[in-house]
XYZ file of C-alpha atoms in Angstrom:
697
model
C 138.452 237.222 40.562
C 136.567 238.046 37.150
C 133.650 239.679 38.893
C 135.966 242.410 40.581
C 138.692 242.367 37.890
C 141.021 241.646 40.806
C 143.926 239.338 41.029
C 147.227 238.486 42.688
C 150.332 236.520 42.289
C 151.589 234.094 44.861
C 154.795 234.710 46.627
C 157.576 232.066 46.481
C 155.923 229.983 49.115
C 152.684 229.796 47.019
C 150.735 232.172 49.306
C 148.592 235.029 48.139
C 146.443 237.595 49.755
C 143.531 239.656 48.395
C 142.279 242.431 50.715
C 139.538 244.934 50.799
C 136.847 242.671 49.344
C 133.170 243.158 50.383
C 132.270 240.349 52.777
C 129.274 238.108 52.938
C 129.404 237.278 49.309
C 130.476 234.291 47.113
C 133.176 234.962 44.503
C 134.556 233.048 41.610
C 138.310 232.465 41.935
C 140.355 231.257 38.941
C 143.827 229.824 39.636
C 146.359 229.061 36.943
C 149.953 228.048 36.931
C 152.349 226.826 34.286
C 152.278 223.068 33.974
C 149.091 222.614 35.911
C 145.296 222.522 35.101
C 143.488 225.784 35.700
C 140.944 225.606 38.489
C 137.814 227.566 39.109
C 136.036 227.526 42.445
C 133.446 229.446 44.550
C 134.797 231.228 47.618
C 132.700 232.596 50.425
C 134.297 235.892 51.924
C 133.189 236.389 55.360
C 132.793 239.748 57.062
C 135.593 241.136 59.326
C 137.785 238.062 59.289
C 140.426 236.330 57.195
C 139.164 233.620 54.853
C 141.912 231.062 54.826
C 141.886 228.055 52.459
C 144.177 225.876 50.446
C 144.169 225.131 46.764
C 145.634 222.102 45.074
C 146.322 222.053 41.393
C 146.869 218.956 39.249
C 149.688 218.554 36.737
C 149.114 218.372 33.205
C 151.092 217.425 30.137
C 152.357 220.171 27.965
C 152.046 219.661 24.308
C 151.446 222.671 21.981
C 151.416 225.350 24.643
C 153.681 228.238 24.460
C 155.822 228.429 27.565
C 155.526 231.733 29.315
C 155.732 233.490 32.655
C 152.321 233.769 34.357
C 150.761 237.066 34.631
C 153.286 239.224 36.376
C 152.486 242.245 34.168
C 148.772 241.630 33.788
C 148.071 240.954 37.461
C 150.367 243.549 38.994
C 151.023 246.370 36.565
C 152.359 248.536 39.369
C 154.908 245.912 40.426
C 158.300 247.406 41.530
C 160.474 244.927 39.716
C 163.100 246.702 37.804
C 166.318 244.660 37.267
C 164.430 241.607 38.457
C 164.009 238.375 36.523
C 161.789 235.662 37.563
C 162.992 232.319 36.254
C 161.028 228.944 36.308
C 162.859 225.716 36.143
C 161.116 224.880 32.899
C 162.816 228.018 31.334
C 166.215 226.663 32.534
C 165.639 223.167 31.057
C 164.792 224.534 27.621
C 168.162 226.207 27.249
C 171.037 224.387 25.445
C 173.152 222.766 27.984
C 176.861 221.996 28.161
C 176.622 218.656 29.907
C 173.298 218.771 31.761
C 170.870 221.480 32.909
C 172.677 224.159 34.888
C 171.312 226.994 36.886
C 174.288 229.499 36.646
C 174.988 228.876 32.921
C 171.316 229.788 32.223
C 171.793 233.129 33.852
C 174.391 233.988 31.118
C 171.507 234.263 28.574
C 170.221 237.292 30.485
C 171.432 240.856 29.461
C 173.815 242.337 31.952
C 175.343 239.034 32.970
C 178.851 238.192 31.632
C 181.270 235.383 31.997
C 185.013 235.112 31.384
C 184.914 231.911 29.291
C 183.324 228.480 28.591
C 185.350 226.859 31.277
C 183.397 228.486 34.081
C 179.866 228.980 35.167
C 180.882 231.915 37.366
C 178.949 235.005 36.342
C 179.567 238.738 36.676
C 176.748 241.231 36.865
C 176.862 244.743 35.595
C 180.599 245.353 36.179
C 180.763 243.666 39.609
C 183.053 240.815 40.625
C 181.769 237.281 41.118
C 182.277 237.465 44.937
C 179.805 240.354 44.905
C 176.875 237.956 44.104
C 174.799 236.578 46.733
C 173.358 233.066 46.214
C 170.506 232.040 48.502
C 169.071 228.457 48.606
C 165.808 228.767 50.525
C 167.170 231.800 52.164
C 170.491 230.225 53.077
C 173.922 231.680 51.798
C 175.928 229.164 49.645
C 179.489 230.362 49.638
C 180.913 228.124 46.880
C 177.957 227.168 44.562
C 180.190 225.418 42.012
C 181.218 221.856 41.181
C 184.552 221.013 39.482
C 186.365 224.221 40.227
C 183.538 226.331 38.796
C 182.523 224.430 35.723
C 178.925 224.194 36.738
C 176.673 224.651 39.688
C 176.176 222.402 42.777
C 172.454 222.844 42.843
C 170.590 220.078 41.212
C 167.789 221.459 38.990
C 165.551 218.517 40.103
C 165.255 220.309 43.449
C 164.437 223.751 42.049
C 160.885 225.212 41.733
C 161.706 228.801 40.727
C 164.310 231.591 40.945
C 164.406 235.329 41.443
C 167.433 237.208 40.064
C 168.126 240.767 41.023
C 170.782 242.407 38.810
C 170.699 245.574 40.771
C 168.387 247.607 43.064
C 167.488 244.655 45.112
C 165.186 245.440 48.088
C 166.145 245.999 51.735
C 165.502 242.549 53.022
C 168.758 241.456 51.336
C 172.252 242.608 52.160
C 175.851 241.541 52.421
C 176.663 241.828 48.716
C 177.236 244.736 46.256
C 176.065 243.458 42.868
C 173.335 240.871 42.703
C 171.009 238.474 44.542
C 169.905 235.082 43.299
C 167.150 233.499 45.242
C 166.606 229.811 44.611
C 163.365 228.192 45.951
C 163.115 224.428 46.238
C 160.111 222.220 45.626
C 157.942 221.077 48.495
C 157.426 217.610 47.202
C 154.271 215.845 46.110
C 151.622 215.933 48.865
C 149.317 213.222 47.409
C 151.409 210.685 45.600
C 154.781 208.979 45.844
C 156.910 209.413 42.834
C 160.537 209.667 41.651
C 162.885 210.089 38.726
C 166.276 208.925 37.632
C 168.575 210.421 34.863
C 171.908 209.785 33.366
C 174.158 212.176 31.493
C 177.716 211.920 30.162
C 178.915 213.343 33.574
C 176.574 212.302 36.309
C 173.797 210.022 37.400
C 171.089 211.270 39.775
C 167.894 210.365 41.399
C 164.887 212.039 43.116
C 162.127 210.726 45.285
C 159.188 212.582 46.668
C 155.870 211.961 48.437
C 153.438 212.521 51.190
C 153.813 212.350 54.885
C 151.142 212.872 57.479
C 150.043 216.604 57.041
C 153.018 217.307 54.804
C 155.439 216.155 52.086
C 159.080 215.494 51.380
C 161.515 215.528 48.569
C 165.064 214.101 48.373
C 167.621 214.422 45.543
C 171.150 213.083 44.977
C 173.723 213.419 42.224
C 177.031 211.669 41.738
C 179.779 212.055 38.992
C 180.798 208.967 37.096
C 183.017 210.067 34.331
C 185.330 213.075 33.893
C 186.071 212.687 30.152
C 183.593 215.254 29.022
C 184.881 217.852 31.509
C 188.347 217.458 29.934
C 186.854 219.251 26.929
C 186.258 222.294 29.136
C 189.967 222.570 30.153
C 191.714 222.225 26.843
C 191.638 218.377 26.960
C 193.752 218.237 30.056
C 193.146 215.454 32.431
C 191.540 216.565 35.801
C 190.311 213.657 38.163
C 187.145 215.487 39.394
C 184.814 213.612 41.657
C 181.798 215.125 43.429
C 178.371 214.536 44.787
C 175.572 216.628 46.085
C 172.386 215.728 48.217
C 169.309 217.956 48.943
C 166.256 217.268 51.003
C 163.135 219.162 52.208
C 160.519 218.046 54.665
C 157.342 220.160 55.209
C 154.704 219.713 57.939
C 151.379 221.721 57.930
C 150.018 222.040 61.343
C 146.213 221.141 61.640
C 145.983 221.061 65.446
C 144.446 224.338 66.687
C 145.919 223.622 70.127
C 149.429 223.779 68.780
C 150.417 226.936 66.778
C 147.449 226.920 64.399
C 148.109 227.887 60.745
C 151.738 227.205 60.748
C 153.911 225.362 58.280
C 157.221 223.889 59.388
C 160.127 223.062 57.106
C 163.414 221.366 57.553
C 165.835 221.540 54.698
C 169.376 220.562 53.967
C 172.079 220.601 51.380
C 175.506 218.748 51.247
C 178.056 218.675 48.468
C 181.708 217.483 48.240
C 184.218 217.988 45.530
C 187.686 216.346 45.082
C 190.327 216.601 42.670
C 192.824 213.863 43.608
C 195.944 213.322 41.468
C 197.699 210.019 41.577
C 200.886 211.865 40.535
C 202.674 212.922 43.787
C 204.101 216.019 42.019
C 200.528 217.336 41.449
C 198.513 219.000 44.216
C 195.127 217.774 45.430
C 191.900 219.949 45.950
C 188.914 219.343 48.228
C 186.011 221.481 49.121
C 182.602 221.001 50.787
C 179.291 222.858 51.354
C 177.031 221.837 54.196
C 173.679 223.598 54.961
C 171.004 222.787 57.496
C 168.005 224.935 58.075
C 164.588 225.216 59.799
C 161.640 227.494 58.844
C 158.339 228.187 60.482
C 155.705 230.164 58.453
C 152.795 231.527 60.536
C 149.500 232.985 59.324
C 147.581 235.174 61.916
C 144.044 236.186 62.165
C 144.770 239.609 60.758
C 146.385 239.967 57.220
C 149.757 239.329 58.886
C 152.180 236.492 58.486
C 155.619 235.815 59.731
C 158.548 233.482 59.012
C 161.185 232.332 61.471
C 164.445 231.039 59.861
C 167.309 229.275 61.712
C 170.152 227.831 59.787
C 173.848 227.017 59.534
C 175.944 227.122 56.438
C 179.588 225.782 56.250
C 182.144 225.928 53.580
C 185.530 224.203 53.780
C 188.238 224.106 51.164
C 191.866 222.690 51.104
C 194.785 222.453 48.856
C 197.344 219.622 49.577
C 200.535 220.452 47.681
C 202.090 216.924 48.396
C 205.435 217.153 46.521
C 204.403 219.817 44.021
C 205.453 223.486 43.976
C 201.953 224.607 45.082
C 201.458 226.039 48.525
C 199.233 224.536 51.302
C 196.072 226.426 51.741
C 192.914 225.863 53.983
C 189.664 227.966 54.267
C 186.700 227.623 56.557
C 183.597 229.648 56.622
C 180.917 228.896 59.296
C 177.755 230.931 59.481
C 174.972 230.641 62.028
C 171.861 232.813 61.493
C 168.540 233.379 63.235
C 166.044 235.548 61.308
C 162.540 236.809 61.842
C 160.530 238.426 59.080
C 156.951 239.979 59.245
C 154.729 241.095 56.565
C 151.398 242.981 56.942
C 148.965 243.659 54.126
C 146.554 246.548 54.329
C 143.078 246.754 52.747
C 144.544 249.259 50.428
C 146.968 246.556 49.158
C 149.935 248.391 50.602
C 152.402 246.074 52.426
C 154.746 246.603 55.347
C 157.724 244.190 55.755
C 159.823 244.252 58.873
C 162.758 241.933 59.831
C 165.706 241.344 61.986
C 168.591 238.976 61.609
C 171.449 237.813 63.888
C 174.525 236.411 62.086
C 177.663 234.835 63.494
C 180.328 234.088 60.957
C 183.733 232.475 61.578
C 186.314 232.567 58.852
C 189.593 230.804 59.018
C 192.414 231.065 56.442
C 195.609 229.145 56.492
C 198.330 229.773 53.941
C 201.982 228.858 53.453
C 204.202 231.069 51.333
C 207.001 230.020 48.980
C 209.678 229.644 51.679
C 207.513 227.652 54.135
C 206.297 230.456 56.424
C 202.743 229.861 57.677
C 200.030 232.428 58.045
C 196.879 231.464 60.190
C 194.132 234.158 60.215
C 191.016 233.438 62.116
C 188.147 236.034 62.562
C 184.960 235.753 64.355
C 182.231 238.462 63.561
C 178.754 239.166 64.417
C 176.149 241.064 62.366
C 172.814 242.361 63.666
C 170.751 243.929 60.936
C 167.284 245.369 60.913
C 165.256 246.136 57.724
C 161.989 247.961 57.206
C 160.217 248.198 53.800
C 156.872 249.876 52.838
C 155.256 248.990 49.465
C 152.726 251.440 48.244
C 150.535 249.556 45.954
C 147.096 251.227 46.427
C 147.236 252.846 42.954
C 146.764 250.677 39.807
C 149.320 252.659 37.747
C 151.845 253.558 40.435
C 154.000 251.359 42.736
C 156.557 252.567 45.321
C 158.899 250.357 47.342
C 161.036 252.289 49.916
C 163.005 251.066 52.929
C 166.321 250.741 54.524
C 168.628 248.208 56.277
C 170.322 249.285 59.536
C 173.470 247.390 60.735
C 173.574 247.731 64.411
C 176.776 245.548 64.356
C 178.782 244.530 61.374
C 181.463 241.727 60.775
C 184.072 244.457 60.736
C 184.785 247.118 63.444
C 184.359 249.867 60.886
C 180.971 248.762 59.634
C 178.845 249.356 62.716
C 175.769 251.595 62.743
C 175.342 252.031 59.086
C 172.254 252.733 56.989
C 171.532 251.228 53.530
C 168.424 253.199 52.200
C 166.745 251.887 49.020
C 163.951 253.128 46.811
C 162.188 251.434 43.884
C 159.264 252.898 41.875
C 157.018 252.113 38.950
C 154.706 254.484 36.961
C 152.516 253.169 34.233
C 151.781 255.988 31.859
C 149.393 253.783 29.698
C 148.586 250.079 30.013
C 151.272 249.278 27.499
C 154.104 251.503 28.829
C 155.720 251.685 32.327
C 158.585 253.826 33.610
C 160.701 252.194 36.348
C 163.642 253.188 38.560
C 165.558 252.393 41.667
C 168.283 253.735 43.831
C 170.045 252.167 46.861
C 173.123 251.843 49.064
C 174.782 248.439 49.624
C 177.477 247.043 51.941
C 179.757 244.078 52.037
C 182.275 242.875 54.694
C 183.039 239.443 53.446
C 185.014 238.768 50.382
C 187.393 236.350 48.558
C 191.047 236.538 47.517
C 191.384 236.572 43.749
C 194.159 237.430 41.481
C 193.017 239.028 38.203
C 196.104 237.603 36.455
C 195.061 234.008 37.151
C 193.368 232.569 34.150
C 191.199 230.194 36.297
C 190.952 230.721 40.088
C 191.332 227.316 41.586
C 191.203 228.480 45.185
C 189.227 231.484 46.306
C 189.081 231.682 50.039
C 186.427 233.587 51.940
C 187.476 235.930 54.852
C 186.066 238.710 56.784
C 187.675 242.185 55.846
C 190.756 242.920 57.960
C 190.455 245.799 60.520
C 192.573 248.139 58.473
C 189.992 248.245 55.683
C 186.615 249.790 55.681
C 183.506 247.790 54.502
C 183.019 247.892 50.748
C 180.117 249.995 49.524
C 178.150 250.516 46.414
C 175.534 252.852 45.088
C 173.095 251.749 42.418
C 171.158 253.972 40.006
C 168.672 252.113 37.656
C 166.301 253.452 35.169
C 164.028 251.377 32.759
C 161.108 251.413 30.280
C 158.873 248.486 29.596
C 156.733 248.609 26.447
C 154.246 245.864 25.531
C 152.564 247.005 22.229
C 150.995 243.600 21.576
C 150.028 240.688 23.692
C 152.841 238.604 22.203
C 155.522 241.377 21.928
C 157.391 243.037 24.684
C 160.414 245.439 24.794
C 162.500 246.443 27.840
C 165.236 249.081 28.107
C 167.344 249.483 31.216
C 170.192 251.834 32.034
C 172.309 251.661 35.132
C 175.120 253.294 36.891
C 176.934 251.797 39.809
C 179.805 253.246 42.000
C 181.947 251.042 44.057
C 184.060 252.051 47.096
C 186.716 250.303 49.252
C 186.718 247.077 47.424
C 189.708 244.915 48.626
C 192.223 243.742 46.068
C 195.628 242.058 46.349
C 198.466 244.430 46.910
C 200.536 243.786 43.816
C 203.189 246.140 45.004
C 204.021 244.145 48.204
C 207.664 243.389 48.587
C 208.150 242.640 52.209
C 206.166 240.921 54.978
C 205.283 244.148 56.892
C 203.353 245.492 53.886
C 199.579 244.846 53.784
C 198.339 242.050 51.652
C 195.159 243.940 50.572
C 194.499 247.509 49.449
C 191.194 249.262 48.747
C 190.063 249.995 45.179
C 187.176 251.977 43.735
C 185.142 251.399 40.657
C 182.254 252.388 38.350
C 180.175 250.516 35.921
C 177.499 251.813 33.546
C 175.554 250.671 30.572
C 172.235 250.093 28.715
C 170.391 246.822 28.138
C 167.871 246.301 25.400
C 165.553 243.236 25.490
C 162.933 242.079 23.007
C 160.697 238.974 23.420
C 158.240 237.438 21.210
C 155.727 234.869 22.513
C 153.530 233.570 19.709
C 152.524 229.907 19.815
C 154.498 227.781 19.295
C 157.535 230.107 19.218
C 159.318 231.962 21.958
C 162.123 234.336 20.786
C 164.287 236.503 22.984
C 167.140 238.721 21.924
C 169.046 241.329 23.778
C 171.859 243.713 23.375
C 174.059 245.341 26.147
C 176.468 248.279 25.959
C 178.525 248.465 29.102
C 181.722 249.849 30.561
C 183.384 249.007 33.837
C 186.525 250.423 35.516
C 188.602 249.794 38.542
C 191.015 252.236 40.246
C 193.839 251.019 42.398
C 196.383 253.471 43.673
C 195.465 255.876 41.041
C 195.701 253.300 38.317
C 192.431 252.988 36.306
C 191.809 249.961 34.086
C 188.894 247.738 33.044
C 188.440 244.557 34.987
C 188.880 241.124 33.250
C 185.062 240.575 33.116
C 184.392 243.985 31.243
C 182.871 243.294 27.780
C 181.878 246.391 25.831
C 179.227 244.809 23.471
C 176.980 241.770 24.258
C 174.453 240.275 21.914
C 172.493 237.260 22.883
C 169.636 235.646 21.081
C 167.668 232.409 21.650
C 164.736 230.879 19.872
C 162.621 228.162 21.312
C 160.034 226.157 19.297
C 157.415 223.734 20.802
C 156.987 221.261 17.902
C 154.223 219.380 19.583
C 154.035 215.826 20.739
C 156.510 216.437 23.433
C 159.212 217.592 21.107
C 160.950 220.886 21.696
C 164.005 222.508 20.227
C 166.142 225.736 20.861
C 168.903 227.520 19.211
C 171.088 230.074 20.980
C 173.670 232.519 19.751
C 176.054 234.535 21.945
C 178.337 237.304 20.696
C 180.516 239.662 22.800
C 183.689 241.789 22.780
C 186.807 240.011 24.007
C 187.680 240.163 27.675
C 190.709 242.477 28.780
C 193.969 240.827 29.747
C 197.383 241.989 30.885
C 200.100 241.359 28.275
C 203.642 240.134 29.190
C 206.356 242.739 28.561
C 209.294 240.474 29.429
C 210.972 238.301 32.076
C 213.517 238.720 34.844
C 215.043 237.011 37.820
C 213.179 238.271 40.951
C 214.677 238.056 44.420
C 212.135 237.118 47.038
C 212.963 238.485 50.518
C 210.009 237.290 52.495
C 212.380 235.831 55.161
C 215.794 237.458 55.718
C 216.985 234.638 58.019
C 217.109 231.715 55.554
C 220.455 230.328 54.498
C 219.538 230.489 50.847
C 218.896 234.281 50.904
C 221.496 234.987 48.192
C 220.183 232.302 45.907
C 216.367 233.029 46.336
C 215.932 234.089 42.819
C 212.906 232.915 40.711
C 211.994 233.511 37.071
C 209.340 236.172 37.098
C 207.193 237.660 34.288
C 207.305 241.413 33.757
C 203.671 242.392 33.076
C 202.673 245.376 30.799
C 199.935 247.825 31.467
C 197.163 246.267 33.425
C 194.259 244.879 31.189
C 195.369 247.131 28.287
C 194.778 244.379 25.575
C 191.635 242.445 24.709
C 191.177 238.984 23.394
C 189.477 238.582 20.070
C 185.670 238.653 19.746
C 183.767 235.714 21.145
C 180.759 234.120 19.468
C 179.144 230.623 19.780
C 176.017 228.924 18.377
C 174.280 226.116 20.433
C 171.485 223.840 19.630
C 169.223 221.490 21.761
C 166.490 218.977 21.109
C 164.283 217.452 23.707
C 161.698 214.703 23.352
C 159.086 213.581 26.048
C 157.149 210.438 25.711
C 155.436 207.838 28.030
C 155.738 204.109 28.006
C 153.019 202.714 30.352
C 153.424 204.594 33.715
C 156.950 205.937 33.077
C 157.644 209.384 31.647
C 160.836 209.559 29.555
C 162.645 212.686 28.584
C 165.627 212.462 26.116
C 167.913 215.658 25.581
C 170.389 216.074 22.881
C 172.680 219.160 22.714
C 175.395 220.543 20.468
C 177.568 223.400 21.722
C 179.639 225.643 19.395
C 178.066 224.058 16.180
C 180.515 225.789 13.883
C 183.537 224.958 16.141
C 184.548 228.574 16.674
C 188.052 228.850 17.954
C 187.383 231.287 20.790
C 190.678 232.269 22.435
C 190.747 231.618 26.218
C 194.286 232.813 27.139
C 197.881 233.057 25.992
C 200.263 230.742 27.990
C 202.852 233.172 29.363
C 205.556 230.583 29.467
C 205.303 229.208 25.920
C 203.202 231.873 24.123
C 200.758 229.068 23.083
C 197.129 230.053 22.208
C 194.706 228.139 24.354
C 191.113 228.019 23.106
C 187.818 227.550 24.879
C 185.294 224.825 24.353
C 185.335 223.144 20.908
C 182.300 221.537 19.241
C 180.759 219.364 21.988
C 177.862 216.933 21.773
C 176.083 215.673 24.807
C 172.955 213.850 25.833
C 170.782 213.030 28.811
C 168.016 210.523 29.464
C 165.607 210.876 32.285
C 162.755 208.697 33.412
C 160.093 209.765 35.796
C 157.429 207.766 37.665
């Protein structure tokens, strides 16, 4: 509102609230959003009541515009957003891509996010393991968000509207993980016109349809693999018969009948994916895994500045390893979560906000394993979690913002996790319009984890399970401090330092020799570092560069060592140029210290005595590698340069987009691992050329 110099950013649903306005007057309201035409309209604000209205924006073609985030700093200078990155799907699409646009690989361009190689889209945040990252699709947990054993994500970018990524210090409404939260928000679909798109890459073909329904809209996307040849480049040219698909949908209904829950929006959404790795060779094992999500939401606006959201959903994950006649072991995993959640938000005239919510979770995990001698282990757990959160956002001062609250776990998935508090504080103080100080602190808890072996180069099977009763819930403490400096309208700097302590994180018991010993033991850890980010937004160039200095350590039974995802120095740089006439190009360079690994010290014949009753007890010897000091060596330095070029054009009523990407332009031989059996050096991704064509009606 130019007259009052007041403004607001919408939330992820597109809703916004302006409070404390003098009533009985007309105001000019200007609305702008990336990719849409700016609208200006007159609004009559009435006395002592909520003025509720809908605004519809029309899309526009982007030619010579600089792509930028819309007004977070200008509109909300007191926003408590340390360690938070807001990402639009347009930003993701502009990055160089391996095969096609990928959500998780785009996160690896952010400071504080590490990977362990080109072969995997798994990400590690500020010294935390990948199973400490929470991925939410419209508020629903996805337990295995990867296709093709982790090479890229299961979430089709065509379905995504925007994302929020917390690298630490995430607020009290989110829990269950120790390191990060990625919130993915899907599109509503077009409320006025039917439309669709189809695209073809060297890996998949996919389609999207959207359009209006009475008082609402829908969107449906589907994707299917058609060729595995390009994936072989990611796994050292080995053949892996991957086959997968994913389907997403969302249906929205806006109630207009005052006799039936007035001012309500209802949403039904779903996501389904399936992966298979089926070998024709009976001496090679098969892999299968699926994700199935179905959810319902009801968003309600009341007469007072209060709104609520009811969420009901179920999220299932299943995985299986069929050994056939190979030496692999049979394994199955099931995770089934059913959740009912209610959230309330009240906005005061002072602009302060009170958020309250409660969630009921029932989670069942089933883990079926067979060891080397054929003994079966079947572990089934059923746990319930009742959590309550409260958060107060103090936003009445233009130069100061405070977000404080807590989570309270009445009942946890584990017996030792009941009645626990997770207090959290997040604040911002703007010294001058160009300079802001930010900090956060919080406690976090996790009672669900995966089994991973650090000595595995690639984890093909990572089953989820509830912590066993003999282990306490894992906990973490986050300390974050940052400075934002914007000396010019087109230049910004950000510096963040963090310190994170981890307690009771379960790891595989590498000292286990007999059945009676426990499979898992607790470990502690710490991670700390500093991240520096510089961004230049000057039409038609967007340049982003960052440097991170970080250290991470894990301690198991008194043995302190860096985890495999610890990289000391990280330098990332990307330049994007809008050349006009629908033509865009980008160039990205990534450099980091080599990842730690455990060297081989020798070999010996190991006697396995898992079962003393077998007849072959005296001949149960297997060749076994004698490992050196854990993660005491590092791989050589990693660096890679990527390029992409995109062209948009129209033929009659059809919009075309052609993308061309080159990964590892100078064909850097980045070492992935040493083969322990042969001593062979296995490199990561070589020079790779890929392309995608997309048409949209």
